[in-house]
Amino acid sequence: MACPAGQAESVTNATADDDTLLMCGITMVTSSVFSREVPFKLNQFAPIAMTCLLPIGFGVHAGLPVNTLKEFIDLSKTRPGSLAHGSIAVSTRGIGETFKRAFSAKPVSRIR
């Protein structure tokens, strides 16, 4: 089964001896964190395998004077509040926030 919220709910409503399998991505986790309107709780599932890793890339405007992630972090520290981060999906929104905290970077305004 893919992982829209309704299908996740179907798995939570299945009997314990049912042969229902849910395959999902990080969207299931982020949806449960960022949305109040999901019909499930993560503790209703038992993870049994990770089937792949999803690479996450960082990109900047070509005009920004950085060529590496380290240079971006250093630049963000010299220009607090002036840099922004955005994401194309709910599943990557938290990555920008995690990045800021992990590297003490200051690019704080999130673009929707």
PDB file of C-alpha atoms in Angstrom:
ATOM      1  CA  MET A   1       0.000   0.000   0.000  1.00  0.00           C
ATOM      2  CA  ALA A   2       1.304   3.499  -0.760  1.00  0.00           C
ATOM      3  CA  CYS A   3       1.192   6.098   1.957  1.00  0.00           C
ATOM      4  CA  PRO A   4      -1.540   8.721   1.720  1.00  0.00           C
ATOM      5  CA  ALA A   5      -3.127   9.333   5.119  1.00  0.00           C
ATOM      6  CA  GLY A   6      -6.256   7.332   4.286  1.00  0.00           C
ATOM      7  CA  GLN A   7      -4.226   4.272   3.424  1.00  0.00           C
ATOM      8  CA  ALA A   8      -2.183   4.613   6.589  1.00  0.00           C
ATOM      9  CA  GLU A   9      -5.470   4.718   8.464  1.00  0.00           C
ATOM     10  CA  SER A  10      -6.528   1.490   6.712  1.00  0.00           C
ATOM     11  CA  VAL A  11      -3.473  -0.239   8.130  1.00  0.00           C
ATOM     12  CA  THR A  12      -4.184   1.040  11.648  1.00  0.00           C
ATOM     13  CA  ASN A  13      -7.719  -0.331  11.331  1.00  0.00           C
ATOM     14  CA  ALA A  14      -6.575  -3.733  10.046  1.00  0.00           C
ATOM     15  CA  THR A  15      -6.624  -6.670  12.438  1.00  0.00           C
ATOM     16  CA  ALA A  16      -3.343  -7.769  13.961  1.00  0.00           C
ATOM     17  CA  ASP A  17      -3.400 -11.006  11.963  1.00  0.00           C
ATOM     18  CA  ASP A  18      -4.071  -9.185   8.667  1.00  0.00           C
ATOM     19  CA  ASP A  19      -1.437  -9.333   5.959  1.00  0.00           C
ATOM     20  CA  THR A  20      -1.554  -5.588   5.233  1.00  0.00           C
ATOM     21  CA  LEU A  21       1.763  -3.906   4.496  1.00  0.00           C
ATOM     22  CA  LEU A  22       2.294  -0.150   4.445  1.00  0.00           C
ATOM     23  CA  MET A  23       5.154   1.319   2.442  1.00  0.00           C
ATOM     24  CA  CYS A  24       5.728   4.992   2.989  1.00  0.00           C
ATOM     25  CA  GLY A  25       8.276   7.729   2.871  1.00  0.00           C
ATOM     26  CA  ILE A  26       9.272  10.443   5.246  1.00  0.00           C
ATOM     27  CA  THR A  27       6.046  12.279   4.419  1.00  0.00           C
ATOM     28  CA  MET A  28       4.201  10.029   6.834  1.00  0.00           C
ATOM     29  CA  VAL A  29       6.492  11.085   9.665  1.00  0.00           C
ATOM     30  CA  THR A  30       6.505  14.761   8.813  1.00  0.00           C
ATOM     31  CA  SER A  31       2.750  14.814   8.307  1.00  0.00           C
ATOM     32  CA  SER A  32       2.242  13.450  11.789  1.00  0.00           C
ATOM     33  CA  VAL A  33       4.566  16.120  13.197  1.00  0.00           C
ATOM     34  CA  PHE A  34       3.441  19.163  11.205  1.00  0.00           C
ATOM     35  CA  SER A  35      -0.278  18.450  10.838  1.00  0.00           C
ATOM     36  CA  ARG A  36      -2.938  18.024  13.480  1.00  0.00           C
ATOM     37  CA  GLU A  37      -5.309  16.371  11.059  1.00  0.00           C
ATOM     38  CA  VAL A  38      -3.756  12.990  10.356  1.00  0.00           C
ATOM     39  CA  PRO A  39      -5.914   9.950  11.151  1.00  0.00           C
ATOM     40  CA  PHE A  40      -3.096   7.999  12.810  1.00  0.00           C
ATOM     41  CA  LYS A  41      -0.310   8.155  15.368  1.00  0.00           C
ATOM     42  CA  LEU A  42       3.172   6.888  14.555  1.00  0.00           C
ATOM     43  CA  ASN A  43       3.111   4.513  17.525  1.00  0.00           C
ATOM     44  CA  GLN A  44       0.324   2.592  15.776  1.00  0.00           C
ATOM     45  CA  PHE A  45       2.923   1.190  13.359  1.00  0.00           C
ATOM     46  CA  ALA A  46       5.850  -1.151  13.821  1.00  0.00           C
ATOM     47  CA  PRO A  47       8.723  -0.464  11.415  1.00  0.00           C
ATOM     48  CA  ILE A  48      10.103  -3.696   9.978  1.00  0.00           C
ATOM     49  CA  ALA A  49      12.502  -2.550   7.245  1.00  0.00           C
ATOM     50  CA  MET A  50      14.037   0.464   5.575  1.00  0.00           C
ATOM     51  CA  THR A  51      13.991  -0.086   1.840  1.00  0.00           C
ATOM     52  CA  CYS A  52      15.988   2.909   0.591  1.00  0.00           C
ATOM     53  CA  LEU A  53      17.744   6.102   1.539  1.00  0.00           C
ATOM     54  CA  LEU A  54      16.588   9.378   0.061  1.00  0.00           C
ATOM     55  CA  PRO A  55      19.410  11.778  -0.743  1.00  0.00           C
ATOM     56  CA  ILE A  56      18.778  15.403   0.116  1.00  0.00           C
ATOM     57  CA  GLY A  57      20.596  18.055  -1.868  1.00  0.00           C
ATOM     58  CA  PHE A  58      21.419  21.629  -0.985  1.00  0.00           C
ATOM     59  CA  GLY A  59      21.398  24.255  -3.704  1.00  0.00           C
ATOM     60  CA  VAL A  60      21.875  28.007  -3.766  1.00  0.00           C
ATOM     61  CA  HIS A  61      21.463  30.756  -6.319  1.00  0.00           C
ATOM     62  CA  ALA A  62      24.448  30.763  -8.672  1.00  0.00           C
ATOM     63  CA  GLY A  63      25.148  34.396  -7.750  1.00  0.00           C
ATOM     64  CA  LEU A  64      25.708  33.637  -4.065  1.00  0.00           C
ATOM     65  CA  PRO A  65      29.473  33.737  -3.371  1.00  0.00           C
ATOM     66  CA  VAL A  66      29.729  30.168  -2.046  1.00  0.00           C
ATOM     67  CA  ASN A  67      30.886  26.908  -3.617  1.00  0.00           C
ATOM     68  CA  THR A  68      30.614  24.494  -0.710  1.00  0.00           C
ATOM     69  CA  LEU A  69      28.277  23.813   2.181  1.00  0.00           C
ATOM     70  CA  LYS A  70      30.964  25.013   4.608  1.00  0.00           C
ATOM     71  CA  GLU A  71      31.203  28.322   2.742  1.00  0.00           C
ATOM     72  CA  PHE A  72      27.421  28.691   2.966  1.00  0.00           C
ATOM     73  CA  ILE A  73      27.482  28.033   6.717  1.00  0.00           C
ATOM     74  CA  ASP A  74      30.271  30.574   7.187  1.00  0.00           C
ATOM     75  CA  LEU A  75      28.402  33.145   5.081  1.00  0.00           C
ATOM     76  CA  SER A  76      25.181  32.592   7.006  1.00  0.00           C
ATOM     77  CA  LYS A  77      26.999  33.368  10.250  1.00  0.00           C
ATOM     78  CA  THR A  78      28.235  36.706   8.881  1.00  0.00           C
ATOM     79  CA  ARG A  79      24.792  37.720   7.577  1.00  0.00           C
ATOM     80  CA  PRO A  80      22.308  36.690  10.294  1.00  0.00           C
ATOM     81  CA  GLY A  81      18.711  36.925   9.190  1.00  0.00           C
ATOM     82  CA  SER A  82      19.508  37.864   5.605  1.00  0.00           C
ATOM     83  CA  LEU A  83      19.489  34.394   4.050  1.00  0.00           C
ATOM     84  CA  ALA A  84      16.412  32.222   3.570  1.00  0.00           C
ATOM     85  CA  HIS A  85      15.712  28.566   3.052  1.00  0.00           C
ATOM     86  CA  GLY A  86      12.840  26.882   1.335  1.00  0.00           C
ATOM     87  CA  SER A  87      11.658  23.420   0.460  1.00  0.00           C
ATOM     88  CA  ILE A  88       9.541  21.846  -2.215  1.00  0.00           C
ATOM     89  CA  ALA A  89       7.764  19.391   0.068  1.00  0.00           C
ATOM     90  CA  VAL A  90       6.540  18.930   3.605  1.00  0.00           C
ATOM     91  CA  SER A  91       9.060  16.137   3.996  1.00  0.00           C
ATOM     92  CA  THR A  92      12.001  18.542   3.662  1.00  0.00           C
ATOM     93  CA  ARG A  93      10.741  21.481   5.740  1.00  0.00           C
ATOM     94  CA  GLY A  94      12.267  20.196   8.935  1.00  0.00           C
ATOM     95  CA  ILE A  95      15.616  19.629   7.266  1.00  0.00           C
ATOM     96  CA  GLY A  96      16.257  23.373   6.983  1.00  0.00           C
ATOM     97  CA  GLU A  97      15.424  23.876  10.638  1.00  0.00           C
ATOM     98  CA  THR A  98      17.573  20.914  11.673  1.00  0.00           C
ATOM     99  CA  PHE A  99      20.417  22.232   9.528  1.00  0.00           C
ATOM    100  CA  LYS A 100      20.251  25.633  11.223  1.00  0.00           C
ATOM    101  CA  ARG A 101      20.417  24.089  14.676  1.00  0.00           C
ATOM    102  CA  ALA A 102      23.129  21.566  13.877  1.00  0.00           C
ATOM    103  CA  PHE A 103      25.498  24.091  12.345  1.00  0.00           C
ATOM    104  CA  SER A 104      24.458  27.179  14.294  1.00  0.00           C
ATOM    105  CA  ALA A 105      23.654  28.755  10.948  1.00  0.00           C
ATOM    106  CA  LYS A 106      21.444  31.817  10.939  1.00  0.00           C
ATOM    107  CA  PRO A 107      19.462  31.716   7.656  1.00  0.00           C
ATOM    108  CA  VAL A 108      16.132  31.847   9.376  1.00  0.00           C
ATOM    109  CA  SER A 109      13.336  33.018   7.143  1.00  0.00           C
ATOM    110  CA  ARG A 110      11.605  30.012   5.651  1.00  0.00           C
ATOM    111  CA  ILE A 111      10.017  30.386   2.238  1.00  0.00           C
ATOM    112  CA  ARG A 112       6.810  28.456   1.582  1.00  0.00           C
TER     113      ARG A 112
END
